[in-house]
């Protein structure tokens, strides 16, 4: 039975909090690369409660540092991008990408005060449309060889969205395979041919059945949860009643990501990144094993549902997520439209800014959540004791072996469920135009 | 309302914490309601997490009802060593005969 203290331990993200300290041992998405795409490549970033300014330097490398000028506290996002850094618009103090103050033009000639002024800064690197940072102690870990990083830029599309809740409840919905049969239930199926770029709108695996039908008609999956070197493999088995079984393989990638199938061609690797204790972004990397991703179409689909520059969803608490009781009777389980992201957003935001886990009752459908929290608490304890053996905190050599993870839907004879998904995945990798082979 | 009994929780280092509990409560609740460290009960007592793992003395073990299948299966997932006297404390209801029992807390639950 969780005490408030135990809930705080796994949710709060400040630099002095247990979960915040653990999360700082990992690369985190800080922005989408397109956010620096305009004529002036500067963007505000708020990550784990810290306000930062992200910018692209003249030599194309990235800088990420504290957002507020240490002189009088004004906003460096409106500073002048020059000399490989940012010059504050208030009194002209200049900071390089390491956060070091290099000039204070309003000070007397020969003043060396600037040498003592440095603001915090963090490394920033771009990978397949996402800009990543590391805000923790020591050297950052190596990036694992996940499909979303191995695939060429043409086969990965990245997007993000803001949710007004703590990161953990956002992650936990992604490792709860049973909810898809309810929260995302469609009372009528769409034509899978119109499903490009959308979750659950393809045909189920190699069958002619729409995935929405499988989820609707088989709503009591059996779950298998297994610890792996990257986190958890979560398999949901649905008996289709004709000697066939639907196998859906999803994953938790430590500490705050999931990798799940989207369509037969694409997977989604999605990080749930704390903005602060009560807000988070989901960052998704849609990875295609087939044709190059139609990024324009996928971005357009998603921009229709979000506002810029903060990528806040247009459907939200202030307009009841577009809730329509008539629609709830005839078309969707939630009455909140066809975008499954909105369903998830409603579910996790409606729990409250930080879910009060002292009052919850976990059940058998929460098997992966239970398992994940054990890994999380073990890792938090390891940080606290300075033991240092954290999942996915790895060197380059080990990182090469952390591949996949396999995320796929497959259908096969009931008793062969253990091989149908690996076989189907192997086939998809074999015909992939980029090197997706698992070693 | 049940009657009051005493339960002795033995920490991994051998020290003992005696708490007053009520019959009808689970051993897990007796621990959690009294802030006994080392019994986590992440799932709140649904037999879903194995973080309420404890060891009983042989004598007490024989007093206890046999574990249901759910408990036996979940117990395999316990983080610490599983012994013949291992149980999930959320599944053990306190009775008057259990007054004064010792409950050993394992070295870890995660
Ligand atoms: S409290 Fe979770 S199994 Fe006992
Ligand atoms: Fe969902």
Coordinates of C-alpha atoms and ligand atoms in Angstrom, one line a residue:
Chain A
X1 CA 0.0 0.0 0.0
X2 CA 1.7 3.1 -1.2
X3 CA 2.4 5.9 1.2
X4 CA 2.6 9.4 0.0
X5 CA 6.3 9.3 0.5
X6 CA 6.7 6.2 -1.7
X7 CA 4.6 7.9 -4.4
X8 CA 6.8 11.0 -4.2
X9 CA 9.8 8.8 -4.5
X10 CA 8.9 7.5 -7.9
X11 CA 7.2 10.6 -9.4
X12 CA 9.0 13.9 -8.4
X13 CA 11.6 15.1 -10.8
X14 CA 13.6 17.8 -9.1
X15 CA 17.4 17.4 -9.0
X16 CA 17.1 16.7 -5.3
X17 CA 14.4 14.0 -5.6
X18 CA 15.0 10.3 -5.9
X19 CA 13.2 9.8 -9.3
X20 CA 14.7 13.1 -10.6
X21 CA 18.1 11.9 -9.8
X22 CA 17.6 8.6 -11.5
X23 CA 16.1 10.1 -14.6
X24 CA 19.2 12.4 -14.8
X25 CA 21.3 9.3 -15.6
X26 CA 19.8 9.1 -19.0
X27 CA 19.6 11.0 -22.3
X28 CA 16.3 12.8 -22.5
X29 CA 14.5 14.4 -25.5
X30 CA 14.7 18.2 -25.1
X31 CA 13.1 19.4 -28.3
X32 CA 12.1 18.3 -31.8
X33 CA 14.7 19.3 -34.4
X34 CA 12.1 21.3 -36.3
X35 CA 11.7 23.6 -33.3
X36 CA 15.1 25.1 -34.3
X37 CA 14.0 25.1 -38.0
X38 CA 13.1 28.8 -38.3
X39 CA 15.2 31.7 -39.3
X40 CA 16.4 32.2 -35.7
X41 CA 17.3 28.7 -34.2
X42 CA 16.5 29.4 -30.5
X43 CA 13.9 27.6 -28.4
X44 CA 12.9 27.5 -24.8
X45 CA 13.1 24.2 -23.1
X46 CA 11.7 23.1 -19.7
X47 CA 13.0 19.8 -18.6
X48 CA 12.7 18.1 -15.1
X49 CA 11.8 21.5 -13.6
X50 CA 14.8 23.4 -15.1
X51 CA 14.3 26.3 -17.5
X52 CA 16.8 26.2 -20.4
X53 CA 17.5 27.8 -23.7
X54 CA 18.4 25.7 -26.7
X55 CA 20.1 27.1 -29.7
X56 CA 22.0 26.2 -32.8
X57 CA 25.4 27.7 -33.2
X58 CA 26.9 29.1 -36.4
X59 CA 29.0 25.9 -36.8
X60 CA 25.7 23.9 -36.6
X61 CA 26.5 22.4 -33.2
X62 CA 23.9 22.8 -30.4
X63 CA 24.0 24.7 -27.1
X64 CA 21.7 24.2 -24.1
X65 CA 22.0 26.3 -21.0
X66 CA 20.2 28.0 -18.2
X67 CA 17.4 30.2 -19.5
X68 CA 17.8 33.2 -17.3
X69 CA 20.7 35.7 -17.3
X70 CA 22.6 35.5 -14.0
X71 CA 23.0 39.3 -14.0
X72 CA 19.4 40.4 -13.5
X73 CA 17.5 37.3 -14.4
X74 CA 16.1 38.2 -17.8
X75 CA 15.1 35.7 -20.4
X76 CA 18.0 34.6 -22.7
X77 CA 15.5 33.1 -25.2
X78 CA 15.2 36.7 -26.5
X79 CA 18.9 37.2 -26.5
X80 CA 21.1 37.8 -29.5
X81 CA 22.5 34.7 -31.1
X82 CA 26.1 35.5 -31.7
X83 CA 29.7 34.4 -31.3
X84 CA 28.7 30.7 -30.8
X85 CA 26.5 31.7 -27.9
X86 CA 23.9 34.1 -26.7
X87 CA 24.2 37.8 -25.7
X88 CA 21.7 39.0 -23.2
X89 CA 19.5 41.8 -24.6
X90 CA 19.4 43.7 -21.3
X91 CA 23.1 44.7 -20.8
X92 CA 24.9 42.7 -23.4
X93 CA 26.5 40.0 -21.3
X94 CA 27.7 37.2 -23.6
X95 CA 27.6 33.5 -22.8
X96 CA 29.3 30.7 -24.8
X97 CA 27.7 27.3 -25.2
X98 CA 29.3 26.1 -22.0
X99 CA 27.5 28.8 -20.1
X100 CA 30.7 30.7 -19.4
X101 CA 30.2 34.5 -19.4
X102 CA 32.8 35.8 -21.9
X103 CA 32.0 39.6 -22.1
X104 CA 30.3 42.2 -20.0
X105 CA 30.5 45.3 -22.2
X106 CA 28.9 47.6 -19.6
X107 CA 31.7 46.9 -17.0
X108 CA 34.9 49.0 -16.8
X109 CA 37.7 48.2 -19.2
X110 CA 39.9 45.4 -17.9
X111 CA 37.2 44.0 -15.6
X112 CA 37.6 40.3 -15.1
X113 CA 34.3 39.7 -13.3
X114 CA 33.0 37.7 -16.2
X115 CA 35.5 34.9 -15.5
X116 CA 33.6 34.1 -12.3
X117 CA 30.2 34.0 -14.0
X118 CA 29.0 30.7 -15.4
X119 CA 25.5 29.3 -15.8
X120 CA 24.7 25.6 -16.1
X121 CA 24.9 24.0 -19.5
X122 CA 24.2 20.6 -20.8
X123 CA 25.3 18.6 -23.9
X124 CA 22.8 18.5 -26.8
X125 CA 22.9 16.2 -29.8
X126 CA 20.4 15.5 -32.6
X127 CA 19.3 12.1 -33.6
X128 CA 16.6 11.4 -36.2
X129 CA 14.6 14.5 -35.6
X130 CA 14.9 14.7 -31.8
X131 CA 17.4 16.8 -29.9
X132 CA 18.7 15.0 -26.8
X133 CA 20.3 16.2 -23.6
X134 CA 22.0 14.7 -20.6
X135 CA 21.5 16.5 -17.3
X136 CA 23.2 14.1 -15.0
X137 CA 26.5 13.5 -13.3
X138 CA 29.6 12.3 -15.1
X139 CA 29.7 11.0 -18.6
X140 CA 26.4 10.3 -20.4
X141 CA 25.7 6.6 -21.3
X142 CA 25.9 5.5 -24.9
X143 CA 22.7 5.5 -27.0
X144 CA 21.4 1.9 -27.3
X145 CA 21.1 0.6 -30.9
X146 CA 17.3 0.9 -31.0
X147 CA 15.5 0.7 -34.3
X148 CA 14.5 4.3 -34.1
X149 CA 18.2 5.3 -33.9
X150 CA 19.5 2.8 -36.5
X151 CA 16.9 3.6 -39.1
X152 CA 17.9 6.4 -41.6
X153 CA 16.3 9.8 -41.2
X154 CA 14.0 9.1 -44.1
X155 CA 12.4 6.3 -42.1
X156 CA 11.8 8.1 -38.9
X157 CA 9.3 10.8 -38.1
X158 CA 9.3 12.6 -34.7
X159 CA 6.5 14.5 -33.0
X160 CA 5.6 15.5 -29.5
X161 CA 2.6 16.5 -27.4
X162 CA 2.1 18.1 -24.0
X163 CA 0.2 16.4 -21.2
X164 CA -0.7 18.1 -18.0
X165 CA 0.3 15.4 -15.6
X166 CA 3.2 13.7 -14.0
X167 CA 5.5 11.7 -16.3
X168 CA 5.0 8.3 -14.5
X169 CA 1.2 8.0 -15.0
X170 CA 1.9 9.0 -18.7
X171 CA 4.4 6.1 -19.0
X172 CA 2.2 3.7 -17.1
X173 CA -0.7 3.9 -19.6
X174 CA 1.8 2.7 -22.2
X175 CA 2.6 -0.5 -20.4
X176 CA -1.0 -1.4 -19.8
X177 CA -2.1 -3.5 -22.8
X178 CA -5.6 -4.1 -21.6
X179 CA -6.7 -0.5 -21.8
X180 CA -6.6 -0.5 -25.6
X181 CA -9.7 -2.8 -25.7
X182 CA -11.7 -0.2 -23.8
X183 CA -10.3 3.3 -23.9
X184 CA -9.5 3.1 -27.6
X185 CA -12.5 1.0 -28.6
X186 CA -14.2 2.0 -31.9
X187 CA -17.7 0.8 -32.1
X188 CA -17.4 0.9 -35.9
X189 CA -14.3 0.0 -37.9
X190 CA -12.8 2.4 -40.5
X191 CA -11.3 1.2 -43.7
X192 CA -7.8 0.1 -43.0
X193 CA -6.8 1.6 -46.3
X194 CA -7.4 5.1 -44.8
X195 CA -5.3 4.3 -41.8
X196 CA -1.9 5.6 -42.8
X197 CA 0.0 7.2 -39.9
X198 CA -2.6 6.4 -37.3
X199 CA -2.5 3.9 -34.3
X200 CA -4.6 0.8 -34.5
X201 CA -6.1 1.6 -37.9
X202 CA -4.2 -1.1 -39.9
X203 CA -5.3 -4.7 -40.4
X204 CA -4.4 -6.9 -37.5
X205 CA -1.1 -8.6 -38.5
X206 CA -1.4 -10.8 -41.6
X207 CA -5.2 -11.1 -41.3
X208 CA -8.0 -9.1 -43.0
X209 CA -9.5 -8.1 -39.7
X210 CA -9.2 -4.4 -38.7
X211 CA -7.1 -4.1 -35.6
X212 CA -9.9 -2.1 -34.0
X213 CA -12.1 -5.2 -34.3
X214 CA -9.6 -7.5 -32.6
X215 CA -9.3 -5.0 -29.7
X216 CA -13.1 -4.6 -29.4
X217 CA -14.0 -8.2 -29.6
X218 CA -11.2 -9.7 -27.6
X219 CA -11.0 -7.5 -24.5
X220 CA -9.5 -9.8 -22.0
X221 CA -5.9 -10.4 -23.0
X222 CA -3.6 -12.7 -21.2
X223 CA -0.4 -10.8 -20.3
X224 CA 3.2 -12.1 -20.2
X225 CA 5.7 -9.8 -18.7
X226 CA 9.4 -10.4 -18.8
X227 CA 12.4 -8.4 -17.6
X228 CA 15.0 -7.8 -20.4
X229 CA 18.3 -5.9 -20.6
X230 CA 16.5 -2.8 -21.8
X231 CA 13.4 -2.9 -19.6
X232 CA 10.4 -5.1 -20.0
X233 CA 8.8 -7.1 -22.8
X234 CA 5.1 -7.2 -22.5
X235 CA 3.1 -9.7 -24.6
X236 CA -0.7 -9.5 -24.8
X237 CA -2.3 -12.7 -26.0
X238 CA -5.8 -12.7 -27.4
X239 CA -7.5 -16.0 -28.3
X240 CA -9.4 -15.4 -31.5
X241 CA -11.5 -18.5 -30.9
X242 CA -10.7 -20.3 -34.2
X243 CA -7.5 -22.0 -33.1
X244 CA -5.7 -18.7 -33.7
X245 CA -4.1 -16.4 -31.3
X246 CA -3.3 -12.7 -31.7
X247 CA 0.0 -11.8 -30.2
X248 CA 0.9 -8.2 -29.5
X249 CA 4.4 -7.4 -28.4
X250 CA 5.1 -4.1 -26.7
X251 CA 8.1 -3.0 -24.6
X252 CA 9.1 -0.7 -21.7
X253 CA 12.5 0.8 -22.5
X254 CA 14.1 2.0 -19.3
X255 CA 13.6 4.5 -17.8
X256 CA 10.7 6.3 -19.4
X257 CA 10.0 5.0 -22.9
X258 CA 7.9 2.4 -24.6
X259 CA 8.2 0.8 -28.0
X260 CA 5.0 -0.5 -29.5
X261 CA 3.6 -1.4 -32.9
X262 CA 1.6 1.2 -34.8
X263 CA 0.8 -0.4 -38.1
X264 CA 2.2 -3.4 -39.9
X265 CA 4.9 -1.2 -41.3
X266 CA 5.7 1.2 -38.4
X267 CA 6.6 1.1 -34.7
X268 CA 6.4 3.9 -32.2
X269 CA 9.1 4.5 -29.6
X270 CA 7.7 7.1 -27.2
X271 CA 9.5 8.8 -24.4
X272 CA 7.5 10.3 -21.5
X273 CA 9.7 13.2 -20.6
X274 CA 9.1 15.2 -17.4
X275 CA 8.7 19.0 -18.0
X276 CA 8.2 19.4 -14.3
X277 CA 6.3 17.4 -11.6
X278 CA 2.9 18.1 -13.2
X279 CA 3.6 18.3 -16.9
X280 CA 5.3 16.0 -19.4
X281 CA 5.8 15.7 -23.1
X282 CA 5.5 12.5 -25.1
X283 CA 8.1 12.4 -27.8
X284 CA 7.4 9.8 -30.4
X285 CA 9.8 8.4 -33.0
X286 CA 7.7 6.6 -35.7
X287 CA 10.0 4.1 -37.4
X288 CA 9.2 2.5 -40.7
X289 CA 10.4 -0.9 -41.7
X290 CA 8.8 -0.5 -45.1
X291 CA 8.5 2.6 -47.3
X292 CA 10.1 5.9 -46.2
X293 CA 7.8 7.8 -43.8
X294 CA 5.5 10.3 -45.4
X295 CA 6.6 13.0 -42.9
X296 CA 4.5 15.8 -44.4
X297 CA 1.3 13.8 -44.0
X298 CA 2.1 12.6 -40.5
X299 CA 3.0 16.1 -39.4
X300 CA -0.1 17.6 -40.9
X301 CA -2.3 14.9 -39.3
X302 CA -0.8 15.8 -35.9
X303 CA -0.6 19.6 -36.3
X304 CA -4.4 19.6 -36.8
X305 CA -4.7 18.3 -33.2
X306 CA -2.0 20.5 -31.6
X307 CA -1.1 24.2 -31.2
X308 CA 2.3 25.6 -31.6
X309 CA 4.8 26.5 -30.3
X310 CA 4.2 24.3 -27.3
X311 CA 2.5 21.4 -29.0
X312 CA -0.4 21.5 -26.5
X313 CA -3.4 19.4 -27.7
X314 CA -6.4 21.4 -28.9
X315 CA -8.6 19.0 -27.1
X316 CA -8.0 19.4 -23.4
X317 CA -9.5 19.8 -20.0
X318 CA -10.7 23.4 -20.8
X319 CA -13.0 22.1 -23.6
X320 CA -13.7 18.7 -22.0
X321 CA -11.6 17.0 -24.6
X322 CA -14.5 17.5 -27.0
X323 CA -16.6 15.0 -25.1
X324 CA -19.8 14.2 -27.0
X325 CA -22.2 11.8 -25.2
X326 CA -23.9 11.0 -28.6
X327 CA -20.6 9.9 -30.1
X328 CA -19.9 7.8 -27.0
X329 CA -23.1 5.9 -27.7
X330 CA -22.4 5.2 -31.3
X331 CA -18.8 5.6 -32.3
X332 CA -16.2 5.7 -29.6
X333 CA -15.9 4.3 -26.1
X334 CA -14.8 7.7 -24.7
X335 CA -16.9 10.1 -26.8
X336 CA -13.7 12.1 -27.3
X337 CA -13.0 11.7 -30.9
X338 CA -10.9 9.5 -33.1
X339 CA -7.5 10.5 -32.1
X340 CA -6.3 7.8 -29.6
X341 CA -3.7 10.3 -28.1
X342 CA -6.6 12.3 -26.8
X343 CA -8.1 9.2 -25.1
X344 CA -4.8 8.6 -23.4
X345 CA -4.4 12.2 -22.5
X346 CA -7.8 12.4 -20.9
X347 CA -7.1 9.1 -19.0
X348 CA -3.9 10.3 -17.5
X349 CA -4.8 13.9 -16.9
X350 CA -8.1 13.0 -15.2
X351 CA -6.1 11.1 -12.5
X352 CA -4.9 14.5 -11.2
X353 CA -1.6 16.3 -11.8
X354 CA 0.3 13.6 -9.9
X355 CA -1.8 10.4 -9.5
X356 CA -2.6 9.6 -5.9
X357 CA -1.3 6.1 -5.8
X358 CA -2.1 5.7 -2.1
X359 CA -5.7 5.1 -3.2
X360 CA -5.3 2.8 -6.2
X361 CA -6.0 -0.9 -6.5
X362 CA -3.7 -2.6 -8.9
X363 CA -5.1 -5.7 -10.6
X364 CA -3.9 -8.5 -12.8
X365 CA -4.1 -6.2 -15.9
X366 CA -1.5 -4.1 -14.2
X367 CA 1.1 -6.8 -14.2
X368 CA 3.6 -4.8 -16.3
X369 CA 3.1 -1.6 -14.2
X370 CA 3.9 -3.6 -11.0
X371 CA 6.9 -5.1 -12.6
X372 CA 8.1 -1.7 -13.9
X373 CA 7.7 0.0 -10.5
X374 CA 9.9 -2.7 -9.0
X375 CA 12.6 -2.0 -11.6
X376 CA 12.2 1.7 -11.0
X377 CA 12.5 1.4 -7.2
X378 CA 15.5 -0.9 -7.5
X379 CA 17.2 1.6 -9.8
X380 CA 16.4 4.5 -7.4
X381 CA 17.8 2.5 -4.6
X382 CA 20.9 1.8 -6.6
X383 CA 21.5 5.5 -7.2
X384 CA 20.9 6.3 -3.6
X385 CA 23.5 3.7 -2.5
X386 CA 25.9 4.8 -5.2
X387 CA 26.0 1.2 -6.6
X388 CA 25.8 2.4 -10.2
X389 CA 24.5 -0.7 -12.0
X390 CA 21.5 0.9 -13.7
X391 CA 19.6 -0.6 -16.6
X392 CA 20.7 0.9 -19.9
X393 CA 23.4 3.0 -18.4
X394 CA 25.9 1.4 -20.7
X395 CA 29.1 1.9 -22.7
X396 CA 29.5 1.9 -26.5
X397 CA 30.3 -1.8 -26.7
X398 CA 27.2 -2.9 -24.8
X399 CA 25.0 -0.4 -26.5
X400 CA 25.5 -2.1 -29.9
X401 CA 23.8 -5.2 -28.5
X402 CA 20.7 -3.4 -27.2
X403 CA 18.7 -3.7 -30.4
X404 CA 15.0 -3.6 -31.4
X405 CA 13.2 -4.0 -29.3
X406 CA 10.8 -6.2 -31.3
X407 CA 7.4 -4.6 -31.3
X408 CA 4.9 -6.3 -33.5
X409 CA 1.4 -7.8 -33.9
X410 CA 1.2 -11.4 -35.2
X411 CA -1.5 -14.0 -35.5
X412 CA -0.8 -17.7 -35.5
X413 CA -1.9 -21.0 -34.2
X414 CA -2.7 -20.8 -30.5
X415 CA 0.1 -23.1 -29.4
X416 CA 2.7 -21.5 -31.6
X417 CA 2.4 -18.1 -30.1
X418 CA 6.0 -18.1 -28.9
X419 CA 7.4 -18.3 -32.4
X420 CA 4.9 -16.4 -34.5
X421 CA 6.0 -13.0 -33.4
X422 CA 9.7 -13.6 -33.7
X423 CA 9.2 -15.1 -37.1
X424 CA 7.0 -12.3 -38.3
X425 CA 9.5 -9.8 -37.0
X426 CA 12.4 -11.6 -38.7
X427 CA 10.6 -11.5 -42.0
X428 CA 10.0 -7.7 -41.7
X429 CA 13.6 -7.1 -40.8
X430 CA 14.9 -9.3 -43.7
X431 CA 12.9 -7.3 -46.3
X432 CA 13.8 -3.9 -44.7
X433 CA 15.8 -1.5 -46.9
X434 CA 17.9 -0.3 -44.0
X435 CA 20.0 -2.6 -41.9
X436 CA 17.5 -3.8 -39.3
X437 CA 19.1 -7.2 -38.6
X438 CA 19.3 -8.3 -35.0
X439 CA 22.7 -9.7 -34.1
Chain B
X1 CA -13.8 -4.8 15.3
X2 CA -11.2 -7.4 16.0
X3 CA -9.2 -7.8 19.1
X4 CA -5.8 -6.4 19.7
X5 CA -2.8 -8.7 19.3
X6 CA 1.0 -8.1 19.1
X7 CA 3.1 -8.9 16.1
X8 CA 6.9 -8.9 16.2
X9 CA 8.5 -7.9 12.9
X10 CA 12.1 -9.1 12.8
X11 CA 14.3 -6.9 10.5
X12 CA 17.0 -8.4 8.3
X13 CA 19.6 -7.2 10.9
X14 CA 17.8 -9.2 13.6
X15 CA 16.4 -6.3 15.5
X16 CA 12.7 -6.5 16.4
X17 CA 9.8 -4.1 16.1
X18 CA 6.7 -5.0 18.0
X19 CA 3.4 -3.5 16.8
X20 CA -0.1 -3.7 18.0
X21 CA -2.4 -5.0 15.3
X22 CA -6.0 -6.1 15.1
X23 CA -7.3 -9.5 14.2
X24 CA -8.9 -9.6 10.8
X25 CA -6.2 -7.3 9.4
X26 CA -3.6 -8.8 7.2
X27 CA 0.0 -9.1 8.3
X28 CA 0.8 -6.7 5.5
X29 CA -1.6 -4.1 6.9
X30 CA -0.2 -4.6 10.4
X31 CA 3.2 -3.6 9.0
X32 CA 2.1 -0.8 6.7
X33 CA -0.3 0.8 9.2
X34 CA 2.6 0.9 11.7
X35 CA 5.2 2.1 9.2
X36 CA 7.3 -1.0 9.5
X37 CA 10.1 -0.7 7.0
X38 CA 10.8 -3.4 4.5
X39 CA 7.2 -4.4 3.6
X40 CA 6.3 -2.4 0.6
X41 CA 3.0 -3.8 -0.8
X42 CA 3.2 -1.9 -4.0
X43 CA -0.1 -3.4 -5.3
X44 CA -2.1 -2.5 -2.1
X45 CA -2.8 -6.1 -1.1
X46 CA -4.2 -7.6 -4.4
X47 CA -1.6 -10.3 -4.4
X48 CA -0.1 -8.7 -7.5
X49 CA 3.3 -7.6 -6.6
X50 CA 5.2 -9.8 -4.2
X51 CA 6.6 -6.8 -2.4
X52 CA 5.0 -7.9 0.9
X53 CA 7.1 -11.1 1.0
X54 CA 7.9 -12.3 4.6
X55 CA 9.1 -15.5 6.3
X56 CA 7.3 -17.1 9.2
X57 CA 8.7 -19.5 11.8
X58 CA 8.0 -23.2 11.2
X59 CA 5.6 -23.3 14.1
X60 CA 3.6 -20.3 12.8
X61 CA 3.7 -21.6 9.2
X62 CA 1.6 -24.7 10.3
X63 CA -1.0 -22.4 11.7
X64 CA -1.6 -20.6 8.4
X65 CA -4.0 -21.6 5.7
X66 CA -2.4 -22.9 2.6
X67 CA -1.4 -20.5 -0.1
X68 CA -3.9 -20.1 -2.9
X69 CA -2.5 -20.6 -6.4
X70 CA -2.3 -16.9 -7.1
X71 CA -0.1 -16.4 -4.1
X72 CA 2.2 -19.3 -5.0
X73 CA 2.6 -18.0 -8.5
X74 CA 3.3 -14.4 -7.4
X75 CA 5.7 -15.5 -4.8
X76 CA 8.0 -16.9 -7.5
X77 CA 8.6 -13.2 -8.4
X78 CA 9.8 -12.2 -5.0
X79 CA 13.1 -10.3 -5.1
X80 CA 14.6 -12.0 -2.0
X81 CA 15.3 -15.7 -1.6
X82 CA 12.1 -17.7 -1.5
X83 CA 12.1 -20.3 1.3
X84 CA 9.5 -23.0 2.3
X85 CA 8.3 -20.6 5.0
X86 CA 7.9 -17.7 2.5
X87 CA 4.4 -16.1 2.2
X88 CA 2.9 -12.9 0.8
X89 CA 1.8 -11.1 4.0
X90 CA -1.2 -9.4 2.3
X91 CA -2.7 -12.9 2.0
X92 CA -2.4 -13.7 5.7
X93 CA -5.2 -12.6 8.0
X94 CA -4.3 -12.2 11.7
X95 CA -6.2 -14.4 14.1
X96 CA -6.2 -14.5 17.9
X97 CA -4.0 -17.6 18.0
X98 CA -1.3 -15.5 16.2
X99 CA -0.8 -13.1 19.2
X100 CA 2.9 -12.7 19.7
X101 CA 4.1 -14.2 16.4
X102 CA 7.4 -13.4 14.8
X103 CA 7.4 -12.3 11.2
X104 CA 10.8 -12.1 9.5
X105 CA 11.3 -9.4 6.9
X106 CA 13.5 -10.4 3.9
X107 CA 16.6 -8.3 2.9
X108 CA 14.8 -6.8 -0.1
X109 CA 11.5 -6.4 -1.9
X110 CA 12.8 -5.0 -5.2
Ligands
LIG1 S1 0.8 -6.5 -1.4 FE1 1.2 -7.0 -3.4 S2 1.3 -9.1 -3.4 FE2 0.9 -8.6 -1.3
LIG2 FE1 -3.5 4.2 -25.0

